[in-house]
Amino acid sequence: MEFSLPAFENLPAAPVAPKRPVTDTRHGITRSDDYAWMRDGNWQAMFKDPAILDPAIRAHLEAENAYQKAAMADTEGLQKTLFAEMRGRIKEDDSSVPSPDGPWLYGVRYVTGGEQPKHFRIPREGGAEQMMLDGDHEAEGKPYFRLAGAGHSPDHSKMIWGYDDKGSEFFTLKVRDLETGADGADLVENTGGGGAWAADCAGFFYTAVDDNHRPSKIFYHRLGTAQGDDALIHEETDSGFFMGVHGSSLNDFILIGINDHETSECWVMPANDPAAKPQLVAARQTGVEYSLSEGGDVFFILTNADGAKDFKICQAPVTAPGRDNWSDVVPHKPGRLILSVSAYENHLVWMERENGLPRIVIKDRTSGEQHAIAFDEEAYALGFHGSMEYHTDTVRFAYSSMTTPSELYDYNMATRERTLLKREEVPSGHTPADYVTRRVMAPAEDGELVPVTLLYRADTPLDGTAPCLLYGYGSYGIAIPAGFNTNCLSLVDRGFVYAIAHIRGGKEKGFAWYEDGKRDRKANTFTDFIAAARYLDREHFTSHDRIVAQGGSAGGMLMGAVANMAPDAFGGIIAAVPFVDVLNTMLDDTLPLTPPEWPEWGNPVASLEDYHTIAAYSPYDNVRAQAYPPILAVAGLTDPRVTYWEPAKWVARVRELSTGDQPVLFKINMAAGHAGASGRFQRLEEIAYEYAFALKVTGHL
């Protein structure tokens, strides 16, 4: 197969990775991995100190960076233009609408030229603003810096703040006195980021992360003491589960949540007694999920128990929250997926999705009367911000669509009055009428209809000549919202159709849509995406050689799979932090996320059937001799979620076996992790690079 839009000429020789075969035998099946050497044998320590990376591996990665830089040299001016455009759509000196909590209003702002957020507060009754945390100041001199947030204490005198300066997601916590602005001597390292305050504000609970990046222990840290003296509150011995801790809305309880991708368990303890033993709410049962929201004298419980596949809401007394005391408040309704629930003094609020569209439903806790907040566009996104306060009738939500900039509202749940607080400002200008957003349905191989959200300019010809960026994810039940995205306008304004394929593996069409795209049915995710591409070609929204597929993380696995299955359907592929070495990773239970991932993908260590299922689609294992379209892989050296060697190995194998002449590029950020660059504008540079690749391979430089 030849690609009709050649874009790369006079390239230097691509890096050739040496082969050093390593064999592995499982279930009597022996496999050989020529590129296993790219995994640093000391990877755990390297994530904390990238300087110790094996020199041979470093040399290879630097050669990859040099090659991609040469291949993309003719786009450097375009990248700068794209970056300037995207930056021009962001209000640089922007501020959130401060949220009330007790005597203060808490908010976040950015300043012109600033990369990091600044956390501030203002007296609720009026007065001078107080800067709580200046992210730009804290990040000064660091090539990577990411804030974990800032959690103020219930008495508003202190705050916990955390940071990661390696990209490895091992967060350090500090405690700041909000009267003086000074950090105390407390230093709590190797955490998941953030903590939950005890009621007396004399200490906090946090999740510790071990050397394999597993959040397996909850500790209590008393202010003024050494981390080594922290009290162990709870330990999870099953490496297949995540664990986190947070406080309740009334600061009455500390809630410990334990979960994998299909099972959960909650423990509660009084926030005023750090020495208390956590109490189990309901023992974990495979496939049963539940979570708690405090509602005064009751807990509201969002759960799929009792066959409630699309979830229901129950309640139980806080004094006896066990499973035997759960009673339905919002019953299960097939096809109506309940996403989240929040409780306030007079109202219960939940987010739900039905027929692919979200809405917010509010129920009066006394009368039982309920009503919904919904909108009329074909495709849109809702975000529920809620309130920091429990004793309130006012909550906050955001609305946007692919054509409508985000609007933030305060909503009075009693009067149903809606107050517009802020409309996203696009400094360089934006006219919604210039654009069209649509929701079309692409028929899948088995007859299912795959929703596809489209955005294009009203004057874009729909005759097959338009290029297209087709985005997909399709894992973990995550639904991709059809919200406003200023960055993609740089493609749309150049004649692109921007498309999101809402493929199986997400929950856009309910929980069954997720189930139908996981484990032994994972192939549906890939064939749905290919079906969306074929549909867009067939209906003349674009043509196959003008479609650039894009996905990241588990969506990067999607990219690798469709590249193997249908290379002729795409003119280019962008795979960001791609999870492409699925079989090797799922066979290695020492890696950070492997045991917790088994419910999503299957456990090939224990199950021959799961081994064969994963081996059939794992992108790295299924690269074969065929012509591949141009491919761009992007990764971060200290990424604990998708380790750098996965895309490095995949790129080497595709480059080795491809029978075509299209390049495979690998850009690795040597000072970042899974989320890429940490600053808001640094991240735009990465997006500009990816978009420049899309424009280049579709002949639109």
XYZ file of C-alpha atoms in Angstrom:
701
model
C 0.000 0.000 0.000
C 1.298 3.484 -0.836
C 0.275 6.621 1.011
C -0.775 9.281 -1.465
C 0.400 12.306 0.468
C 4.191 11.887 0.871
C 5.447 14.438 3.383
C 8.909 13.297 4.430
C 11.866 13.634 2.091
C 15.654 13.595 2.484
C 15.502 12.206 5.997
C 18.641 11.116 7.803
C 18.982 7.452 8.650
C 16.618 6.430 11.423
C 18.066 4.998 14.636
C 18.459 1.236 14.464
C 18.070 -0.390 17.837
C 20.359 -3.378 18.424
C 18.668 -6.719 19.030
C 19.426 -8.503 22.274
C 16.838 -11.271 22.490
C 15.331 -12.176 25.861
C 13.034 -15.177 26.006
C 10.058 -15.711 28.275
C 7.973 -18.858 28.675
C 4.413 -18.777 30.053
C 1.783 -21.486 29.814
C 4.270 -23.494 27.767
C 4.525 -20.714 25.174
C 7.962 -19.171 24.562
C 8.298 -15.656 23.197
C 11.411 -13.705 22.295
C 11.744 -9.959 22.842
C 14.561 -8.381 20.839
C 14.273 -5.008 22.530
C 13.759 -5.892 26.193
C 17.129 -4.281 26.959
C 15.523 -0.841 26.672
C 14.021 -1.325 30.125
C 16.468 0.067 32.664
C 17.177 -2.598 35.273
C 17.147 0.104 37.931
C 13.936 1.767 36.759
C 12.428 2.320 40.224
C 15.390 4.418 41.351
C 15.657 6.104 37.944
C 12.114 7.464 38.240
C 13.265 9.400 41.314
C 16.661 10.335 39.827
C 16.639 10.333 36.008
C 20.375 11.099 35.951
C 21.144 7.433 36.680
C 19.505 6.157 33.474
C 21.659 3.511 31.773
C 23.981 5.428 29.358
C 23.274 3.033 26.463
C 19.524 3.575 26.844
C 20.011 7.322 27.164
C 22.094 7.383 23.981
C 19.380 5.534 22.063
C 16.612 7.820 23.313
C 18.663 10.897 22.460
C 19.229 9.495 18.967
C 15.462 9.109 18.623
C 14.974 12.716 19.650
C 17.581 13.875 17.140
C 15.867 11.906 14.372
C 12.396 13.251 15.061
C 13.796 16.753 15.296
C 15.380 16.406 11.858
C 12.206 14.880 10.401
C 10.100 17.739 11.755
C 12.602 20.528 11.068
C 10.481 21.993 8.287
C 7.592 22.454 10.721
C 9.442 24.518 13.312
C 7.974 27.765 12.032
C 4.522 26.191 11.881
C 4.895 24.905 15.438
C 5.628 28.434 16.621
C 2.606 29.742 14.720
C 0.345 27.061 16.173
C 1.675 27.702 19.653
C 1.035 31.441 19.290
C -2.504 30.775 18.069
C -3.334 28.420 20.917
C -1.777 30.718 23.473
C -3.703 33.611 21.953
C -6.965 31.811 22.727
C -6.111 31.584 26.418
C -6.780 34.485 28.727
C -3.354 34.602 30.349
C -4.318 36.662 33.381
C -7.300 34.426 34.094
C -8.887 33.715 37.446
C -11.447 31.199 38.620
C -14.631 32.436 40.252
C -13.754 32.008 43.960
C -15.775 29.373 45.826
C -17.227 30.147 49.266
C -16.236 28.139 52.313
C -16.959 29.583 55.739
C -15.410 33.052 56.132
C -13.395 32.859 52.897
C -13.710 32.656 49.126
C -11.068 30.353 47.613
C -9.813 30.614 44.050
C -7.038 29.948 41.532
C -5.527 32.318 39.003
C -2.859 32.543 36.359
C -0.888 35.647 35.447
C 0.395 36.772 32.067
C 3.400 34.624 31.186
C 2.878 32.345 34.173
C 3.009 28.567 33.771
C 1.711 27.502 37.181
C -1.475 28.230 39.170
C -1.621 30.655 42.057
C -3.965 29.779 44.919
C -5.577 32.731 46.692
C -8.419 33.580 49.031
C -10.513 36.646 49.795
C -12.511 37.401 52.970
C -16.136 36.552 52.242
C -17.359 39.848 53.652
C -14.816 41.824 51.647
C -11.190 42.727 52.145
C -7.722 42.230 50.746
C -6.809 39.143 48.764
C -4.321 36.746 50.326
C -1.922 34.757 48.139
C -1.780 31.260 49.632
C 0.539 29.556 47.161
C 2.413 30.934 44.164
C 3.066 28.017 41.840
C 5.383 30.020 39.575
C 7.557 30.903 42.566
C 7.699 27.303 43.773
C 8.543 26.025 40.264
C 11.368 28.498 39.695
C 14.523 26.835 38.396
C 12.929 23.394 37.978
C 12.634 21.819 34.491
C 9.523 19.960 35.695
C 7.110 21.005 38.420
C 3.563 19.907 39.096
C 1.379 20.989 41.988
C -0.820 18.370 43.615
C -3.281 20.987 44.811
C -3.817 22.922 48.014
C -6.161 21.689 50.736
C -7.003 24.199 53.445
C -7.763 23.012 56.960
C -11.324 23.117 58.365
C -10.343 26.038 60.622
C -8.806 27.880 57.617
C -5.490 28.402 59.424
C -3.274 26.057 57.389
C -3.082 24.155 54.137
C -1.479 21.000 52.826
C 0.192 21.423 49.471
C 2.114 18.927 47.371
C 4.438 18.863 44.416
C 6.262 16.514 42.061
C 9.453 17.845 40.477
C 10.462 14.704 38.548
C 7.320 13.726 36.630
C 7.315 10.362 38.409
C 4.195 11.151 40.509
C 5.927 10.679 43.860
C 4.528 13.777 45.582
C 6.090 15.615 48.514
C 3.693 17.284 50.967
C 4.306 20.435 52.983
C 2.143 22.381 55.426
C 1.809 26.153 55.131
C 0.672 28.516 57.873
C -1.883 30.747 56.174
C -1.387 33.561 58.663
C 2.359 33.899 58.087
C 2.628 32.344 54.625
C 5.543 30.213 55.806
C 5.933 26.464 55.427
C 6.495 24.495 58.605
C 9.187 21.893 59.095
C 6.811 19.074 58.136
C 7.994 17.216 55.040
C 6.109 14.103 53.963
C 7.592 12.367 50.941
C 6.575 9.618 48.499
C 2.840 10.255 48.676
C -0.031 10.112 46.218
C -0.457 13.889 46.591
C -2.804 15.627 49.021
C -4.161 14.716 52.416
C -7.271 14.751 54.617
C -7.274 16.939 57.716
C -8.202 15.616 61.127
C -11.043 17.561 62.760
C -8.712 19.354 65.205
C -6.343 20.377 62.371
C -3.388 19.057 64.380
C -2.494 16.564 61.663
C -3.614 14.883 58.466
C -4.050 11.512 56.808
C -2.259 10.659 53.562
C -1.579 7.812 51.151
C 2.000 6.552 50.961
C 3.341 5.261 47.649
C 5.893 2.441 47.714
C 8.896 1.925 45.412
C 6.646 0.182 42.896
C 4.346 3.225 42.960
C 1.551 1.404 44.747
C -0.636 3.323 47.218
C -0.795 0.560 49.798
C -0.741 2.368 53.176
C -2.636 5.192 54.875
C -0.729 7.092 57.568
C -1.588 9.828 60.034
C 0.955 12.635 60.322
C 0.875 14.803 63.457
C 2.211 18.270 62.749
C 5.657 18.911 64.155
C 6.737 15.264 64.115
C 9.007 13.313 61.765
C 7.487 11.279 58.943
C 9.146 8.182 60.379
C 6.923 8.526 63.447
C 3.670 8.625 61.467
C 1.001 6.185 62.604
C -0.088 3.472 60.171
C -3.882 3.689 59.909
C -4.676 1.095 57.268
C -2.762 -1.190 54.931
C -3.927 -2.882 51.754
C -1.995 -6.092 51.161
C -3.527 -6.960 47.780
C -1.275 -5.334 45.159
C -4.181 -5.329 42.728
C -5.987 -2.507 44.533
C -5.534 1.260 44.705
C -6.165 3.104 47.957
C -6.909 6.746 48.789
C -8.165 8.852 51.678
C -10.353 11.953 51.905
C -12.535 13.827 54.353
C -16.319 14.116 54.349
C -18.213 17.308 53.504
C -18.983 18.067 57.167
C -15.464 17.151 58.306
C -17.032 14.465 60.503
C -15.459 11.414 58.895
C -12.280 10.211 57.252
C -13.136 7.967 54.307
C -10.712 5.362 52.992
C -11.515 4.095 49.511
C -10.003 0.906 48.081
C -10.691 -0.163 44.506
C -9.564 -1.738 41.308
C -11.387 -1.206 38.016
C -14.455 -3.239 38.960
C -14.521 -3.734 42.738
C -14.473 -1.328 45.669
C -14.450 -1.223 49.439
C -14.842 1.676 51.898
C -13.702 2.172 55.487
C -14.746 5.062 57.734
C -13.395 6.549 60.939
C -14.275 9.643 62.966
C -12.256 12.689 61.927
C -11.885 13.750 65.574
C -10.083 10.568 66.661
C -6.933 9.742 64.645
C -6.305 6.781 66.946
C -9.649 5.153 66.102
C -9.717 1.932 64.133
C -11.312 2.309 60.677
C -14.632 0.486 60.316
C -15.480 -1.543 57.217
C -18.711 -0.493 55.458
C -19.158 -3.477 53.141
C -16.584 -6.146 52.352
C -15.364 -6.198 48.786
C -17.215 -8.443 46.417
C -15.799 -8.923 42.934
C -17.674 -6.771 40.448
C -19.498 -4.681 43.077
C -18.611 -0.988 43.269
C -19.747 1.568 45.834
C -18.746 4.972 47.175
C -19.997 7.163 50.028
C -21.165 10.779 50.270
C -22.015 12.178 53.689
C -25.507 13.617 54.067
C -25.760 14.590 57.729
C -27.061 11.588 59.625
C -26.913 9.320 56.572
C -24.426 8.220 53.958
C -25.622 8.230 50.363
C -24.146 5.291 48.487
C -23.617 5.148 44.728
C -23.448 1.474 43.802
C -24.022 -1.194 41.183
C -24.975 -3.770 43.829
C -27.933 -6.087 43.316
C -27.534 -6.111 39.556
C -27.798 -2.318 39.163
C -25.469 -2.310 36.159
C -26.018 1.398 35.446
C -25.868 2.202 39.177
C -28.376 3.328 41.761
C -28.247 5.511 44.882
C -28.911 4.075 48.329
C -28.744 5.502 51.830
C -27.782 4.125 55.226
C -27.386 5.630 58.730
C -23.870 6.920 59.432
C -24.032 4.940 62.667
C -24.731 1.678 60.820
C -23.670 2.009 57.162
C -23.335 -1.721 56.492
C -24.791 -3.382 53.415
C -27.766 -4.780 55.341
C -28.954 -1.220 56.018
C -28.829 0.088 52.462
C -32.170 1.259 51.078
C -32.807 2.595 47.583
C -33.233 6.341 47.111
C -32.777 6.501 43.334
C -33.516 3.072 41.843
C -31.657 1.499 38.973
C -32.874 2.322 35.476
C -31.248 0.380 32.623
C -29.575 2.708 30.122
C -29.490 5.641 32.550
C -25.953 5.637 33.941
C -25.506 7.516 37.249
C -22.005 8.991 37.264
C -21.685 10.717 40.643
C -23.690 11.886 43.637
C -23.339 14.810 46.061
C -25.370 15.547 49.180
C -26.285 18.898 50.721
C -28.427 19.861 53.671
C -31.659 20.100 51.694
C -30.870 18.452 48.372
C -29.387 15.400 46.747
C -27.668 15.969 43.392
C -26.421 13.460 40.868
C -24.931 13.459 37.393
C -26.318 10.956 34.932
C -25.959 10.133 31.253
C -28.609 8.739 28.957
C -28.528 8.412 25.169
C -24.983 9.739 25.247
C -25.896 13.087 26.827
C -25.279 14.187 30.435
C -27.652 15.972 32.769
C -27.729 17.079 36.392
C -30.671 15.927 38.529
C -31.650 17.589 41.814
C -33.907 16.031 44.427
C -35.437 17.823 47.407
C -34.576 15.664 50.413
C -37.798 16.608 52.227
C -40.477 16.560 49.533
C -38.822 14.094 47.179
C -39.529 16.393 44.229
C -36.817 16.300 41.572
C -35.908 18.168 38.404
C -33.118 18.078 35.819
C -30.714 20.559 34.262
C -30.177 19.689 30.612
C -29.437 21.408 27.280
C -30.619 21.130 23.707
C -27.492 20.860 21.539
C -26.757 17.637 19.668
C -23.595 17.144 21.718
C -22.388 18.986 24.799
C -20.470 18.607 28.055
C -21.556 19.274 31.640
C -19.280 19.552 34.635
C -20.662 19.549 38.167
C -18.530 21.664 40.526
C -20.871 21.401 43.489
C -19.978 23.446 46.561
C -17.351 23.381 49.292
C -20.173 23.946 51.763
C -22.819 21.494 52.958
C -25.314 24.025 54.349
C -26.176 25.676 51.054
C -28.842 25.766 48.367
C -26.355 26.947 45.732
C -24.196 24.682 43.610
C -22.000 25.374 40.616
C -21.822 23.731 37.188
C -20.161 24.352 33.832
C -21.571 23.882 30.338
C -19.890 23.869 26.951
C -20.090 22.297 23.521
C -17.646 21.926 20.667
C -18.798 25.340 19.415
C -19.795 27.044 22.689
C -17.082 28.266 25.074
C -17.450 27.100 28.658
C -20.044 28.872 30.795
C -19.938 28.694 34.595
C -23.214 28.975 36.517
C -24.348 29.206 40.107
C -27.621 27.337 40.477
C -30.106 27.769 43.310
C -31.542 24.314 43.880
C -34.591 25.668 45.717
C -35.624 28.501 43.380
C -34.097 26.926 40.228
C -32.534 30.267 39.401
C -29.468 30.068 37.196
C -26.804 32.808 37.430
C -24.070 33.083 34.810
C -20.800 33.716 36.643
C -18.301 33.534 33.828
C -18.078 32.799 30.136
C -14.787 31.509 28.797
C -13.054 34.361 27.039
C -11.145 33.719 23.822
C -8.890 36.789 23.553
C -8.123 36.221 19.876
C -11.851 36.007 19.141
C -14.348 33.240 18.514
C -17.614 33.272 16.572
C -19.665 30.117 17.284
C -21.741 30.618 14.126
C -18.618 30.004 12.042
C -18.548 26.379 13.193
C -20.751 23.317 13.011
C -20.926 20.554 15.594
C -22.681 17.296 14.812
C -23.265 13.882 16.326
C -23.310 11.114 13.707
C -23.582 7.351 14.111
C -21.090 5.019 12.469
C -22.241 1.406 12.032
C -19.833 -1.060 13.642
C -19.029 -4.526 12.290
C -21.655 -6.137 14.521
C -24.376 -3.583 13.796
C -23.888 -1.401 16.880
C -23.946 2.340 16.210
C -20.849 4.218 17.339
C -21.440 7.899 18.200
C -18.966 10.273 16.570
C -18.855 13.964 17.497
C -17.732 16.296 14.713
C -16.532 19.878 14.629
C -15.724 21.762 11.437
C -16.029 25.230 9.964
C -19.296 25.997 8.256
C -17.406 26.630 5.001
C -15.439 23.364 5.060
C -16.240 21.320 1.911
C -17.630 17.899 2.787
C -16.541 16.252 -0.457
C -13.739 14.040 0.839
C -10.999 16.636 0.457
C -10.932 17.820 4.072
C -8.262 16.373 6.361
C -9.461 14.924 9.646
C -8.065 14.350 13.105
C -9.924 11.399 14.630
C -9.482 11.042 18.398
C -10.280 7.941 20.421
C -9.768 6.433 23.859
C -12.186 3.619 24.760
C -10.995 2.191 28.082
C -11.786 2.148 31.810
C -15.336 3.271 31.149
C -14.125 6.832 30.546
C -16.488 8.863 28.377
C -14.881 11.562 26.243
C -16.897 14.790 26.627
C -17.979 16.850 23.656
C -16.766 20.054 25.276
C -15.154 23.246 24.036
C -11.505 22.868 23.043
C -9.710 25.968 21.882
C -6.612 24.059 20.783
C -8.330 22.028 18.070
C -9.500 25.249 16.418
C -5.985 25.575 14.987
C -6.719 22.488 12.916
C -10.377 23.269 12.237
C -9.517 26.761 11.001
C -7.127 25.134 8.530
C -9.919 23.037 7.046
C -9.761 19.988 9.295
C -12.738 18.019 10.502
C -12.102 17.319 14.197
C -13.771 14.090 15.254
C -14.166 12.165 18.519
C -15.126 8.501 18.221
C -17.092 7.430 21.319
C -16.101 3.801 20.990
C -16.840 0.813 23.195
C -14.725 0.649 26.322
C -16.121 4.019 27.413
C -19.514 4.558 29.040
C -21.068 6.980 26.563
C -23.964 4.583 25.984
C -24.142 3.113 29.483
C -22.226 0.544 31.472
C -22.844 -2.144 28.854
C -20.914 0.000 26.338
C -17.933 -0.304 28.682
C -18.339 -4.037 29.272
C -18.526 -4.626 25.542
C -15.059 -3.112 25.106
C -12.973 -4.795 27.793
C -11.167 -8.082 28.391
C -12.341 -10.760 25.927
C -14.354 -8.123 24.024
C -11.532 -5.571 23.781
C -11.330 -5.988 20.018
C -14.649 -4.087 19.756
C -12.800 -0.939 20.843
C -10.455 -1.219 17.885
C -13.001 -2.264 15.265
C -15.345 0.545 16.411
C -12.598 3.094 15.789
C -11.815 1.648 12.374
C -15.553 1.673 11.593
C -15.696 5.366 12.508
C -12.795 6.094 10.157
C -14.380 4.109 7.333
C -17.701 5.899 7.890
C -16.105 9.361 7.723
C -14.394 8.340 4.477
C -17.554 6.787 3.016
C -19.717 9.808 3.870
C -17.125 12.188 2.378
C -16.351 14.075 5.555
C -12.746 13.210 4.649
C -10.729 10.517 2.852
C -8.816 7.616 4.345
C -5.380 9.016 3.508
C -6.332 12.328 5.120
C -7.350 10.853 8.487
C -4.830 11.278 11.276
C -5.711 9.045 14.222
C -4.821 10.298 17.709
C -4.955 8.715 21.160
C -2.994 8.685 24.382
C -2.202 6.195 27.159
C -4.801 3.419 26.762
C -5.838 5.405 23.681
C -2.243 4.958 22.527
C -2.810 1.200 22.709
C -5.795 1.830 20.437
C -3.466 3.609 18.020
C -1.043 0.699 17.964
C -3.828 -1.818 17.463
C -5.521 -0.002 14.573
C -2.145 0.613 12.925
C -1.663 -3.165 12.838
C -5.259 -3.996 11.886
C -6.061 -1.332 9.278
C -3.047 0.763 8.277
C -4.794 1.660 5.021
C -7.568 3.485 6.937
C -5.253 6.263 8.119
C -2.881 8.806 6.651
C -1.022 9.173 9.937
C -1.087 8.098 13.574
C -0.236 10.033 16.746
C 0.258 7.851 19.826
C 0.905 9.763 23.062
C 2.365 7.853 26.041
C 1.058 4.716 24.322
C 0.344 1.550 26.291
C 1.530 -0.739 23.493
C 3.508 -3.515 25.195
C 0.377 -4.899 26.811
C 1.296 -8.555 27.123
C 4.750 -8.035 28.630
C 3.404 -5.443 31.044
C 0.454 -7.532 32.189
C 2.821 -10.483 32.731
C 5.063 -8.451 35.064
C 3.473 -7.941 38.470
C 6.438 -5.855 39.687
C 5.407 -2.943 37.475
C 3.481 -0.104 39.171
C 0.060 -0.651 37.685
C 0.010 -4.270 36.569
C -2.032 -6.035 39.310
C -4.671 -3.257 39.475
C -5.003 -3.459 35.683
C -5.848 -7.159 35.494
C -9.625 -6.575 35.916
C -9.536 -4.301 32.879
C -7.419 -6.391 30.510
C -7.287 -9.860 32.075
C -4.578 -11.676 33.992
C -2.275 -13.516 31.567
C -0.139 -14.774 34.460
C -2.942 -16.911 35.866
C -5.121 -17.464 32.793
C -4.093 -19.051 29.494
C -7.310 -17.697 27.964
C -6.421 -14.142 29.043
C -2.895 -14.693 27.713
C -4.236 -15.583 24.272
C -6.760 -12.706 24.323
C -4.096 -10.086 25.054
C -1.527 -11.685 22.742
C -4.042 -11.400 19.890
C -4.165 -7.589 20.041
C -1.128 -6.320 21.996
C 0.299 -3.790 19.528
C 3.958 -4.621 20.137
C 3.354 -8.339 19.663
C 1.329 -7.895 16.485
C 3.567 -5.639 14.441
C 4.063 -7.378 11.116
C 5.547 -6.931 7.681
C 3.223 -4.424 6.018
C 3.283 -0.773 5.020
C 2.498 1.484 7.964
C 1.391 5.106 7.692
C 3.595 7.809 9.236
C 3.617 7.340 13.010
C 4.493 9.736 15.807
C 4.954 8.368 19.325
C 5.366 10.738 22.280
C 6.450 9.723 25.788
C 7.975 10.888 29.076
C 11.058 9.324 30.652
C 9.737 9.201 34.228
C 6.212 8.046 33.414
C 5.131 5.446 36.013
C 1.876 4.673 34.208
C 3.149 3.852 30.726
C 6.857 3.247 31.116
C 9.080 4.840 28.485
C 10.375 1.511 27.165
C 6.945 0.516 25.830
C 6.854 3.107 23.008
C 10.651 2.851 22.558
C 10.391 -0.880 21.853
C 7.274 -0.502 19.701
C 8.862 2.179 17.515
C 11.929 -0.015 17.001
C 9.813 -2.992 15.961
C 7.526 -1.039 13.598
C 10.549 0.568 12.004
C 12.187 -2.853 11.596
C 9.215 -4.636 10.029
C 7.436 -1.934 8.000
C 7.626 -2.590 4.272
C 6.754 1.008 3.418
C 8.848 4.143 3.298
C 6.970 6.245 5.845
C 8.891 7.275 8.968
C 8.222 6.292 12.552
C 9.108 9.149 14.902
C 9.645 8.970 18.647
C 9.805 12.102 20.765
C 10.613 11.516 24.429
C 10.548 14.276 27.011
C 13.578 13.554 29.187
C 12.200 15.732 32.007
C 8.537 14.686 32.244
C 6.171 11.813 32.994
C 2.739 10.630 31.919
C 1.098 14.047 31.762
C 3.820 15.585 29.614
C 5.187 19.035 30.305
C 3.949 20.537 33.557
C 3.330 24.183 32.667
C 0.189 25.331 30.888
C 2.156 26.856 27.977
C 4.825 24.146 27.906
C 1.985 21.710 27.292
C 0.817 23.839 24.350
C 4.226 23.404 22.737
C 3.690 19.635 22.782
C 0.222 19.975 21.263
C 1.594 22.312 18.587
C 4.192 19.674 17.717
C 1.552 16.957 17.355
C -0.700 19.205 15.288
C 2.240 20.146 13.053
C 2.750 16.445 12.409
C -0.944 16.080 11.481
C -0.727 19.018 9.099
C 2.505 17.737 7.575
C 1.314 14.207 6.856
C -1.917 15.491 5.279
C -0.035 17.906 3.021
C -1.160 21.080 4.785
C 2.110 22.708 5.773
